[in-house]
Amino acid sequence: MLYAIIAEDSPDSQERRKQARPAHMKRMEELLDAGRVILAGPFPAIDSPDPGPAGVSGSLIVAEFDSLEDARAWIDDDPYVTTGVFETVSVKPFNMVLP
């Protein structure tokens, strides 16, 4: 089943995000290579595809997992969680209607 992982960044976490990004992206690439990622990316902190110094305010991942518990366990081990980049994380079952 698909799950939406919606995360909001902690205040002043841009430097931690930058440092944790390589390890986070390695995990994302493993999930992608397994054919489980539908979409993923950050929320720009301002209304721009390139937020520059404003940075990002969180992230969205829609991916396939065997269960809600597996999705939660996967994100709980992510470097953005373990280093405190994400302040809050919500994991919800997701039914894709389009495309």
PDB file of N, CA and C in Angstrom:
ATOM      1  N   MET A   1       0.841  -1.185   0.000  1.00  0.00           N
ATOM      2  CA  MET A   1       0.000   0.000   0.000  1.00  0.00           C
ATOM      3  C   MET A   1       0.880   1.239   0.000  1.00  0.00           C
ATOM      4  N   LEU A   2       0.298   2.345  -0.479  1.00  0.00           N
ATOM      5  CA  LEU A   2       1.025   3.613  -0.477  1.00  0.00           C
ATOM      6  C   LEU A   2       0.800   4.349   0.838  1.00  0.00           C
ATOM      7  N   TYR A   3       1.836   5.091   1.235  1.00  0.00           N
ATOM      8  CA  TYR A   3       1.781   5.908   2.447  1.00  0.00           C
ATOM      9  C   TYR A   3       2.369   7.273   2.138  1.00  0.00           C
ATOM     10  N   ALA A   4       1.726   8.310   2.672  1.00  0.00           N
ATOM     11  CA  ALA A   4       2.239   9.677   2.571  1.00  0.00           C
ATOM     12  C   ALA A   4       2.959  10.003   3.874  1.00  0.00           C
ATOM     13  N   ILE A   5       4.201  10.411   3.729  1.00  0.00           N
ATOM     14  CA  ILE A   5       5.004  10.844   4.874  1.00  0.00           C
ATOM     15  C   ILE A   5       5.148  12.349   4.730  1.00  0.00           C
ATOM     16  N   ILE A   6       4.575  13.080   5.683  1.00  0.00           N
ATOM     17  CA  ILE A   6       4.565  14.537   5.637  1.00  0.00           C
ATOM     18  C   ILE A   6       5.350  15.040   6.841  1.00  0.00           C
ATOM     19  N   ALA A   7       6.436  15.737   6.573  1.00  0.00           N
ATOM     20  CA  ALA A   7       7.321  16.178   7.652  1.00  0.00           C
ATOM     21  C   ALA A   7       7.486  17.690   7.622  1.00  0.00           C
ATOM     22  N   GLU A   8       7.517  18.276   8.808  1.00  0.00           N
ATOM     23  CA  GLU A   8       7.786  19.707   8.975  1.00  0.00           C
ATOM     24  C   GLU A   8       9.144  19.853   9.653  1.00  0.00           C
ATOM     25  N   ASP A   9       9.971  20.744   9.117  1.00  0.00           N
ATOM     26  CA  ASP A   9      11.302  20.951   9.672  1.00  0.00           C
ATOM     27  C   ASP A   9      11.267  21.686  11.011  1.00  0.00           C
ATOM     28  N   SER A  10      12.259  21.407  11.823  1.00  0.00           N
ATOM     29  CA  SER A  10      12.480  22.158  13.058  1.00  0.00           C
ATOM     30  C   SER A  10      12.957  23.558  12.702  1.00  0.00           C
ATOM     31  N   PRO A  11      12.693  24.524  13.577  1.00  0.00           N
ATOM     32  CA  PRO A  11      13.226  25.870  13.319  1.00  0.00           C
ATOM     33  C   PRO A  11      14.754  25.837  13.234  1.00  0.00           C
ATOM     34  N   ASP A  12      15.287  26.631  12.354  1.00  0.00           N
ATOM     35  CA  ASP A  12      16.748  26.772  12.214  1.00  0.00           C
ATOM     36  C   ASP A  12      17.450  25.442  11.962  1.00  0.00           C
ATOM     37  N   SER A  13      16.840  24.580  11.138  1.00  0.00           N
ATOM     38  CA  SER A  13      17.430  23.255  10.882  1.00  0.00           C
ATOM     39  C   SER A  13      18.142  23.158   9.541  1.00  0.00           C
ATOM     40  N   GLN A  14      18.287  24.271   8.830  1.00  0.00           N
ATOM     41  CA  GLN A  14      18.856  24.204   7.480  1.00  0.00           C
ATOM     42  C   GLN A  14      20.279  23.633   7.462  1.00  0.00           C
ATOM     43  N   GLU A  15      21.100  23.988   8.423  1.00  0.00           N
ATOM     44  CA  GLU A  15      22.470  23.461   8.451  1.00  0.00           C
ATOM     45  C   GLU A  15      22.474  21.962   8.747  1.00  0.00           C
ATOM     46  N   ARG A  16      21.638  21.528   9.686  1.00  0.00           N
ATOM     47  CA  ARG A  16      21.516  20.084   9.965  1.00  0.00           C
ATOM     48  C   ARG A  16      21.006  19.346   8.739  1.00  0.00           C
ATOM     49  N   ARG A  17      20.049  19.949   8.034  1.00  0.00           N
ATOM     50  CA  ARG A  17      19.507  19.341   6.817  1.00  0.00           C
ATOM     51  C   ARG A  17      20.626  19.145   5.797  1.00  0.00           C
ATOM     52  N   LYS A  18      21.427  20.180   5.617  1.00  0.00           N
ATOM     53  CA  LYS A  18      22.521  20.113   4.648  1.00  0.00           C
ATOM     54  C   LYS A  18      23.501  18.989   5.012  1.00  0.00           C
ATOM     55  N   GLN A  19      23.819  18.860   6.287  1.00  0.00           N
ATOM     56  CA  GLN A  19      24.763  17.835   6.733  1.00  0.00           C
ATOM     57  C   GLN A  19      24.177  16.420   6.616  1.00  0.00           C
ATOM     58  N   ALA A  20      22.884  16.271   6.882  1.00  0.00           N
ATOM     59  CA  ALA A  20      22.254  14.944   6.853  1.00  0.00           C
ATOM     60  C   ALA A  20      21.800  14.537   5.457  1.00  0.00           C
ATOM     61  N   ARG A  21      21.789  15.458   4.513  1.00  0.00           N
ATOM     62  CA  ARG A  21      21.235  15.185   3.186  1.00  0.00           C
ATOM     63  C   ARG A  21      21.885  13.999   2.472  1.00  0.00           C
ATOM     64  N   PRO A  22      23.209  13.857   2.436  1.00  0.00           N
ATOM     65  CA  PRO A  22      23.774  12.701   1.721  1.00  0.00           C
ATOM     66  C   PRO A  22      23.262  11.352   2.253  1.00  0.00           C
ATOM     67  N   ALA A  23      23.181  11.205   3.559  1.00  0.00           N
ATOM     68  CA  ALA A  23      22.690   9.946   4.141  1.00  0.00           C
ATOM     69  C   ALA A  23      21.194   9.777   3.870  1.00  0.00           C
ATOM     70  N   HIS A  24      20.434  10.866   3.938  1.00  0.00           N
ATOM     71  CA  HIS A  24      19.009  10.815   3.624  1.00  0.00           C
ATOM     72  C   HIS A  24      18.804  10.407   2.162  1.00  0.00           C
ATOM     73  N   MET A  25      19.554  11.018   1.270  1.00  0.00           N
ATOM     74  CA  MET A  25      19.399  10.717  -0.155  1.00  0.00           C
ATOM     75  C   MET A  25      19.818   9.283  -0.479  1.00  0.00           C
ATOM     76  N   LYS A  26      20.789   8.751   0.228  1.00  0.00           N
ATOM     77  CA  LYS A  26      21.180   7.350   0.034  1.00  0.00           C
ATOM     78  C   LYS A  26      20.005   6.434   0.340  1.00  0.00           C
ATOM     79  N   ARG A  27      19.311   6.699   1.430  1.00  0.00           N
ATOM     80  CA  ARG A  27      18.139   5.892   1.788  1.00  0.00           C
ATOM     81  C   ARG A  27      17.022   6.070   0.772  1.00  0.00           C
ATOM     82  N   MET A  28      16.829   7.306   0.311  1.00  0.00           N
ATOM     83  CA  MET A  28      15.797   7.560  -0.692  1.00  0.00           C
ATOM     84  C   MET A  28      16.111   6.838  -1.999  1.00  0.00           C
ATOM     85  N   GLU A  29      17.374   6.843  -2.396  1.00  0.00           N
ATOM     86  CA  GLU A  29      17.770   6.162  -3.630  1.00  0.00           C
ATOM     87  C   GLU A  29      17.565   4.655  -3.514  1.00  0.00           C
ATOM     88  N   GLU A  30      17.796   4.085  -2.342  1.00  0.00           N
ATOM     89  CA  GLU A  30      17.540   2.657  -2.127  1.00  0.00           C
ATOM     90  C   GLU A  30      16.053   2.354  -2.283  1.00  0.00           C
ATOM     91  N   LEU A  31      15.208   3.213  -1.744  1.00  0.00           N
ATOM     92  CA  LEU A  31      13.758   3.054  -1.870  1.00  0.00           C
ATOM     93  C   LEU A  31      13.331   3.220  -3.325  1.00  0.00           C
ATOM     94  N   LEU A  32      13.923   4.174  -4.015  1.00  0.00           N
ATOM     95  CA  LEU A  32      13.640   4.407  -5.427  1.00  0.00           C
ATOM     96  C   LEU A  32      14.065   3.206  -6.268  1.00  0.00           C
ATOM     97  N   ASP A  33      15.266   2.706  -6.019  1.00  0.00           N
ATOM     98  CA  ASP A  33      15.778   1.550  -6.765  1.00  0.00           C
ATOM     99  C   ASP A  33      14.904   0.318  -6.565  1.00  0.00           C
ATOM    100  N   ALA A  34      14.241   0.232  -5.423  1.00  0.00           N
ATOM    101  CA  ALA A  34      13.334  -0.889  -5.147  1.00  0.00           C
ATOM    102  C   ALA A  34      11.971  -0.669  -5.809  1.00  0.00           C
ATOM    103  N   GLY A  35      11.800   0.469  -6.506  1.00  0.00           N
ATOM    104  CA  GLY A  35      10.559   0.744  -7.210  1.00  0.00           C
ATOM    105  C   GLY A  35       9.413   1.147  -6.300  1.00  0.00           C
ATOM    106  N   ARG A  36       9.731   1.689  -5.132  1.00  0.00           N
ATOM    107  CA  ARG A  36       8.694   1.973  -4.145  1.00  0.00           C
ATOM    108  C   ARG A  36       8.337   3.453  -4.010  1.00  0.00           C
ATOM    109  N   VAL A  37       9.085   4.348  -4.638  1.00  0.00           N
ATOM    110  CA  VAL A  37       8.822   5.781  -4.512  1.00  0.00           C
ATOM    111  C   VAL A  37       7.880   6.250  -5.627  1.00  0.00           C
ATOM    112  N   ILE A  38       6.804   6.903  -5.249  1.00  0.00           N
ATOM    113  CA  ILE A  38       5.886   7.516  -6.208  1.00  0.00           C
ATOM    114  C   ILE A  38       6.313   8.956  -6.459  1.00  0.00           C
ATOM    115  N   LEU A  39       6.588   9.682  -5.383  1.00  0.00           N
ATOM    116  CA  LEU A  39       7.116  11.040  -5.480  1.00  0.00           C
ATOM    117  C   LEU A  39       7.737  11.419  -4.146  1.00  0.00           C
ATOM    118  N   ALA A  40       8.658  12.356  -4.212  1.00  0.00           N
ATOM    119  CA  ALA A  40       9.320  12.809  -2.984  1.00  0.00           C
ATOM    120  C   ALA A  40       9.979  14.154  -3.247  1.00  0.00           C
ATOM    121  N   GLY A  41      10.001  14.988  -2.224  1.00  0.00           N
ATOM    122  CA  GLY A  41      10.693  16.254  -2.355  1.00  0.00           C
ATOM    123  C   GLY A  41      10.387  17.188  -1.203  1.00  0.00           C
ATOM    124  N   PRO A  42      11.131  18.302  -1.160  1.00  0.00           N
ATOM    125  CA  PRO A  42      10.966  19.275  -0.077  1.00  0.00           C
ATOM    126  C   PRO A  42       9.900  20.314  -0.398  1.00  0.00           C
ATOM    127  N   PHE A  43       9.424  20.974   0.655  1.00  0.00           N
ATOM    128  CA  PHE A  43       8.532  22.121   0.536  1.00  0.00           C
ATOM    129  C   PHE A  43       9.397  23.384   0.609  1.00  0.00           C
ATOM    130  N   PRO A  44       9.490  24.175  -0.467  1.00  0.00           N
ATOM    131  CA  PRO A  44      10.226  25.428  -0.365  1.00  0.00           C
ATOM    132  C   PRO A  44       9.594  26.324   0.706  1.00  0.00           C
ATOM    133  N   ALA A  45      10.425  27.022   1.453  1.00  0.00           N
ATOM    134  CA  ALA A  45       9.930  27.896   2.523  1.00  0.00           C
ATOM    135  C   ALA A  45       9.252  29.152   1.974  1.00  0.00           C
ATOM    136  N   ILE A  46       9.513  29.473   0.715  1.00  0.00           N
ATOM    137  CA  ILE A  46       8.863  30.610   0.061  1.00  0.00           C
ATOM    138  C   ILE A  46       8.280  30.127  -1.259  1.00  0.00           C
ATOM    139  N   ASP A  47       7.470  30.936  -1.878  1.00  0.00           N
ATOM    140  CA  ASP A  47       6.796  30.572  -3.121  1.00  0.00           C
ATOM    141  C   ASP A  47       7.762  30.693  -4.300  1.00  0.00           C
ATOM    142  N   SER A  48       8.680  29.726  -4.382  1.00  0.00           N
ATOM    143  CA  SER A  48       9.690  29.737  -5.434  1.00  0.00           C
ATOM    144  C   SER A  48      10.276  28.340  -5.570  1.00  0.00           C
ATOM    145  N   PRO A  49      10.534  27.897  -6.808  1.00  0.00           N
ATOM    146  CA  PRO A  49      11.170  26.591  -6.961  1.00  0.00           C
ATOM    147  C   PRO A  49      12.613  26.574  -6.435  1.00  0.00           C
ATOM    148  N   ASP A  50      13.232  27.745  -6.348  1.00  0.00           N
ATOM    149  CA  ASP A  50      14.572  27.868  -5.772  1.00  0.00           C
ATOM    150  C   ASP A  50      14.491  28.853  -4.604  1.00  0.00           C
ATOM    151  N   PRO A  51      14.281  28.346  -3.386  1.00  0.00           N
ATOM    152  CA  PRO A  51      14.068  29.251  -2.253  1.00  0.00           C
ATOM    153  C   PRO A  51      15.325  29.935  -1.743  1.00  0.00           C
ATOM    154  N   GLY A  52      16.487  29.579  -2.301  1.00  0.00           N
ATOM    155  CA  GLY A  52      17.725  30.223  -1.880  1.00  0.00           C
ATOM    156  C   GLY A  52      17.929  30.139  -0.386  1.00  0.00           C
ATOM    157  N   PRO A  53      18.347  31.233   0.254  1.00  0.00           N
ATOM    158  CA  PRO A  53      18.644  31.193   1.681  1.00  0.00           C
ATOM    159  C   PRO A  53      17.424  30.924   2.563  1.00  0.00           C
ATOM    160  N   ALA A  54      16.207  31.097   2.015  1.00  0.00           N
ATOM    161  CA  ALA A  54      15.008  30.797   2.810  1.00  0.00           C
ATOM    162  C   ALA A  54      14.919  29.303   3.112  1.00  0.00           C
ATOM    163  N   GLY A  55      15.512  28.485   2.251  1.00  0.00           N
ATOM    164  CA  GLY A  55      15.549  27.045   2.473  1.00  0.00           C
ATOM    165  C   GLY A  55      14.204  26.375   2.285  1.00  0.00           C
ATOM    166  N   VAL A  56      14.019  25.285   2.985  1.00  0.00           N
ATOM    167  CA  VAL A  56      12.791  24.504   2.883  1.00  0.00           C
ATOM    168  C   VAL A  56      12.158  24.368   4.262  1.00  0.00           C
ATOM    169  N   SER A  57      10.872  24.026   4.257  1.00  0.00           N
ATOM    170  CA  SER A  57      10.149  23.938   5.527  1.00  0.00           C
ATOM    171  C   SER A  57       9.741  22.519   5.912  1.00  0.00           C
ATOM    172  N   GLY A  58      10.038  21.564   5.054  1.00  0.00           N
ATOM    173  CA  GLY A  58       9.670  20.181   5.332  1.00  0.00           C
ATOM    174  C   GLY A  58       9.745  19.358   4.067  1.00  0.00           C
ATOM    175  N   SER A  59       9.152  18.175   4.106  1.00  0.00           N
ATOM    176  CA  SER A  59       9.224  17.265   2.965  1.00  0.00           C
ATOM    177  C   SER A  59       7.975  16.414   2.856  1.00  0.00           C
ATOM    178  N   LEU A  60       7.762  15.901   1.643  1.00  0.00           N
ATOM    179  CA  LEU A  60       6.694  14.952   1.367  1.00  0.00           C
ATOM    180  C   LEU A  60       7.291  13.749   0.652  1.00  0.00           C
ATOM    181  N   ILE A  61       6.953  12.567   1.125  1.00  0.00           N
ATOM    182  CA  ILE A  61       7.351  11.330   0.472  1.00  0.00           C
ATOM    183  C   ILE A  61       6.086  10.496   0.319  1.00  0.00           C
ATOM    184  N   VAL A  62       5.812  10.025  -0.882  1.00  0.00           N
ATOM    185  CA  VAL A  62       4.744   9.058  -1.104  1.00  0.00           C
ATOM    186  C   VAL A  62       5.425   7.812  -1.636  1.00  0.00           C
ATOM    187  N   ALA A  63       5.320   6.729  -0.873  1.00  0.00           N
ATOM    188  CA  ALA A  63       6.025   5.504  -1.229  1.00  0.00           C
ATOM    189  C   ALA A  63       5.238   4.281  -0.783  1.00  0.00           C
ATOM    190  N   GLU A  64       5.607   3.149  -1.346  1.00  0.00           N
ATOM    191  CA  GLU A  64       4.950   1.888  -1.018  1.00  0.00           C
ATOM    192  C   GLU A  64       5.689   1.189   0.121  1.00  0.00           C
ATOM    193  N   PHE A  65       4.908   0.758   1.104  1.00  0.00           N
ATOM    194  CA  PHE A  65       5.427  -0.034   2.219  1.00  0.00           C
ATOM    195  C   PHE A  65       4.453  -1.175   2.470  1.00  0.00           C
ATOM    196  N   ASP A  66       4.910  -2.205   3.176  1.00  0.00           N
ATOM    197  CA  ASP A  66       4.046  -3.349   3.469  1.00  0.00           C
ATOM    198  C   ASP A  66       2.952  -3.009   4.472  1.00  0.00           C
ATOM    199  N   SER A  67       3.203  -2.027   5.329  1.00  0.00           N
ATOM    200  CA  SER A  67       2.229  -1.669   6.362  1.00  0.00           C
ATOM    201  C   SER A  67       2.523  -0.268   6.878  1.00  0.00           C
ATOM    202  N   LEU A  68       1.561   0.268   7.599  1.00  0.00           N
ATOM    203  CA  LEU A  68       1.742   1.563   8.246  1.00  0.00           C
ATOM    204  C   LEU A  68       2.914   1.512   9.215  1.00  0.00           C
ATOM    205  N   GLU A  69       3.019   0.416   9.942  1.00  0.00           N
ATOM    206  CA  GLU A  69       4.126   0.254  10.896  1.00  0.00           C
ATOM    207  C   GLU A  69       5.472   0.259  10.184  1.00  0.00           C
ATOM    208  N   ASP A  70       5.552  -0.386   9.011  1.00  0.00           N
ATOM    209  CA  ASP A  70       6.801  -0.389   8.243  1.00  0.00           C
ATOM    210  C   ASP A  70       7.157   1.004   7.746  1.00  0.00           C
ATOM    211  N   ALA A  71       6.153   1.752   7.312  1.00  0.00           N
ATOM    212  CA  ALA A  71       6.402   3.120   6.852  1.00  0.00           C
ATOM    213  C   ALA A  71       6.906   3.988   7.998  1.00  0.00           C
ATOM    214  N   ARG A  72       6.269   3.849   9.157  1.00  0.00           N
ATOM    215  CA  ARG A  72       6.709   4.623  10.330  1.00  0.00           C
ATOM    216  C   ARG A  72       8.117   4.226  10.757  1.00  0.00           C
ATOM    217  N   ALA A  73       8.401   2.944  10.762  1.00  0.00           N
ATOM    218  CA  ALA A  73       9.741   2.479  11.148  1.00  0.00           C
ATOM    219  C   ALA A  73      10.790   3.000  10.170  1.00  0.00           C
ATOM    220  N   TRP A  74      10.454   3.017   8.880  1.00  0.00           N
ATOM    221  CA  TRP A  74      11.408   3.488   7.874  1.00  0.00           C
ATOM    222  C   TRP A  74      11.742   4.961   8.110  1.00  0.00           C
ATOM    223  N   ILE A  75      10.731   5.798   8.293  1.00  0.00           N
ATOM    224  CA  ILE A  75      11.011   7.221   8.478  1.00  0.00           C
ATOM    225  C   ILE A  75      11.656   7.484   9.836  1.00  0.00           C
ATOM    226  N   ASP A  76      11.314   6.698  10.846  1.00  0.00           N
ATOM    227  CA  ASP A  76      11.938   6.886  12.166  1.00  0.00           C
ATOM    228  C   ASP A  76      13.447   6.686  12.127  1.00  0.00           C
ATOM    229  N   ASP A  77      13.938   5.885  11.171  1.00  0.00           N
ATOM    230  CA  ASP A  77      15.380   5.638  11.034  1.00  0.00           C
ATOM    231  C   ASP A  77      16.064   6.608  10.073  1.00  0.00           C
ATOM    232  N   ASP A  78      15.305   7.517   9.486  1.00  0.00           N
ATOM    233  CA  ASP A  78      15.882   8.435   8.509  1.00  0.00           C
ATOM    234  C   ASP A  78      16.767   9.475   9.200  1.00  0.00           C
ATOM    235  N   PRO A  79      17.889   9.837   8.576  1.00  0.00           N
ATOM    236  CA  PRO A  79      18.781  10.837   9.165  1.00  0.00           C
ATOM    237  C   PRO A  79      18.123  12.190   9.431  1.00  0.00           C
ATOM    238  N   TYR A  80      17.109  12.559   8.658  1.00  0.00           N
ATOM    239  CA  TYR A  80      16.425  13.818   8.935  1.00  0.00           C
ATOM    240  C   TYR A  80      15.651  13.743  10.245  1.00  0.00           C
ATOM    241  N   VAL A  81      15.251  12.553  10.641  1.00  0.00           N
ATOM    242  CA  VAL A  81      14.580  12.374  11.936  1.00  0.00           C
ATOM    243  C   VAL A  81      15.621  12.254  13.037  1.00  0.00           C
ATOM    244  N   THR A  82      16.613  11.401  12.840  1.00  0.00           N
ATOM    245  CA  THR A  82      17.578  11.117  13.913  1.00  0.00           C
ATOM    246  C   THR A  82      18.480  12.304  14.233  1.00  0.00           C
ATOM    247  N   THR A  83      18.634  13.242  13.287  1.00  0.00           N
ATOM    248  CA  THR A  83      19.460  14.424  13.558  1.00  0.00           C
ATOM    249  C   THR A  83      18.626  15.648  13.937  1.00  0.00           C
ATOM    250  N   GLY A  84      17.310  15.491  14.002  1.00  0.00           N
ATOM    251  CA  GLY A  84      16.459  16.587  14.437  1.00  0.00           C
ATOM    252  C   GLY A  84      16.075  17.585  13.366  1.00  0.00           C
ATOM    253  N   VAL A  85      16.285  17.250  12.100  1.00  0.00           N
ATOM    254  CA  VAL A  85      15.838  18.148  11.033  1.00  0.00           C
ATOM    255  C   VAL A  85      14.317  18.234  11.051  1.00  0.00           C
ATOM    256  N   PHE A  86      13.657  17.083  11.100  1.00  0.00           N
ATOM    257  CA  PHE A  86      12.196  17.060  11.144  1.00  0.00           C
ATOM    258  C   PHE A  86      11.716  17.244  12.575  1.00  0.00           C
ATOM    259  N   GLU A  87      10.831  18.221  12.759  1.00  0.00           N
ATOM    260  CA  GLU A  87      10.228  18.453  14.071  1.00  0.00           C
ATOM    261  C   GLU A  87       8.993  17.574  14.252  1.00  0.00           C
ATOM    262  N   THR A  88       8.198  17.472  13.192  1.00  0.00           N
ATOM    263  CA  THR A  88       7.019  16.615  13.235  1.00  0.00           C
ATOM    264  C   THR A  88       6.965  15.765  11.977  1.00  0.00           C
ATOM    265  N   VAL A  89       6.453  14.549  12.134  1.00  0.00           N
ATOM    266  CA  VAL A  89       6.289  13.637  11.006  1.00  0.00           C
ATOM    267  C   VAL A  89       4.929  12.964  11.138  1.00  0.00           C
ATOM    268  N   SER A  90       4.183  13.000  10.051  1.00  0.00           N
ATOM    269  CA  SER A  90       2.898  12.324   9.988  1.00  0.00           C
ATOM    270  C   SER A  90       2.982  11.263   8.897  1.00  0.00           C
ATOM    271  N   VAL A  91       2.497  10.068   9.185  1.00  0.00           N
ATOM    272  CA  VAL A  91       2.479   8.986   8.196  1.00  0.00           C
ATOM    273  C   VAL A  91       1.036   8.534   8.059  1.00  0.00           C
ATOM    274  N   LYS A  92       0.538   8.596   6.807  1.00  0.00           N
ATOM    275  CA  LYS A  92      -0.861   8.268   6.559  1.00  0.00           C
ATOM    276  C   LYS A  92      -0.986   7.341   5.363  1.00  0.00           C
ATOM    277  N   PRO A  93      -1.923   6.382   5.414  1.00  0.00           N
ATOM    278  CA  PRO A  93      -2.214   5.596   4.223  1.00  0.00           C
ATOM    279  C   PRO A  93      -2.680   6.544   3.106  1.00  0.00           C
ATOM    280  N   PHE A  94      -2.342   6.203   1.860  1.00  0.00           N
ATOM    281  CA  PHE A  94      -2.641   7.081   0.734  1.00  0.00           C
ATOM    282  C   PHE A  94      -3.183   6.248  -0.422  1.00  0.00           C
ATOM    283  N   ASN A  95      -4.320   6.668  -0.954  1.00  0.00           N
ATOM    284  CA  ASN A  95      -4.893   6.038  -2.146  1.00  0.00           C
ATOM    285  C   ASN A  95      -4.676   6.969  -3.328  1.00  0.00           C
ATOM    286  N   MET A  96      -3.841   6.562  -4.266  1.00  0.00           N
ATOM    287  CA  MET A  96      -3.584   7.392  -5.436  1.00  0.00           C
ATOM    288  C   MET A  96      -4.736   7.216  -6.425  1.00  0.00           C
ATOM    289  N   VAL A  97      -5.337   8.325  -6.842  1.00  0.00           N
ATOM    290  CA  VAL A  97      -6.432   8.302  -7.794  1.00  0.00           C
ATOM    291  C   VAL A  97      -5.930   8.722  -9.190  1.00  0.00           C
ATOM    292  N   LEU A  98      -5.084   9.736  -9.244  1.00  0.00           N
ATOM    293  CA  LEU A  98      -4.531  10.216 -10.503  1.00  0.00           C
ATOM    294  C   LEU A  98      -3.021  10.314 -10.417  1.00  0.00           C
ATOM    295  N   PRO A  99      -2.245  10.203 -11.395  1.00  0.00           N
ATOM    296  CA  PRO A  99      -2.668   9.845 -12.749  1.00  0.00           C
ATOM    297  C   PRO A  99      -3.022   8.383 -12.830  1.00  0.00           C
TER     298      PRO A  99
END
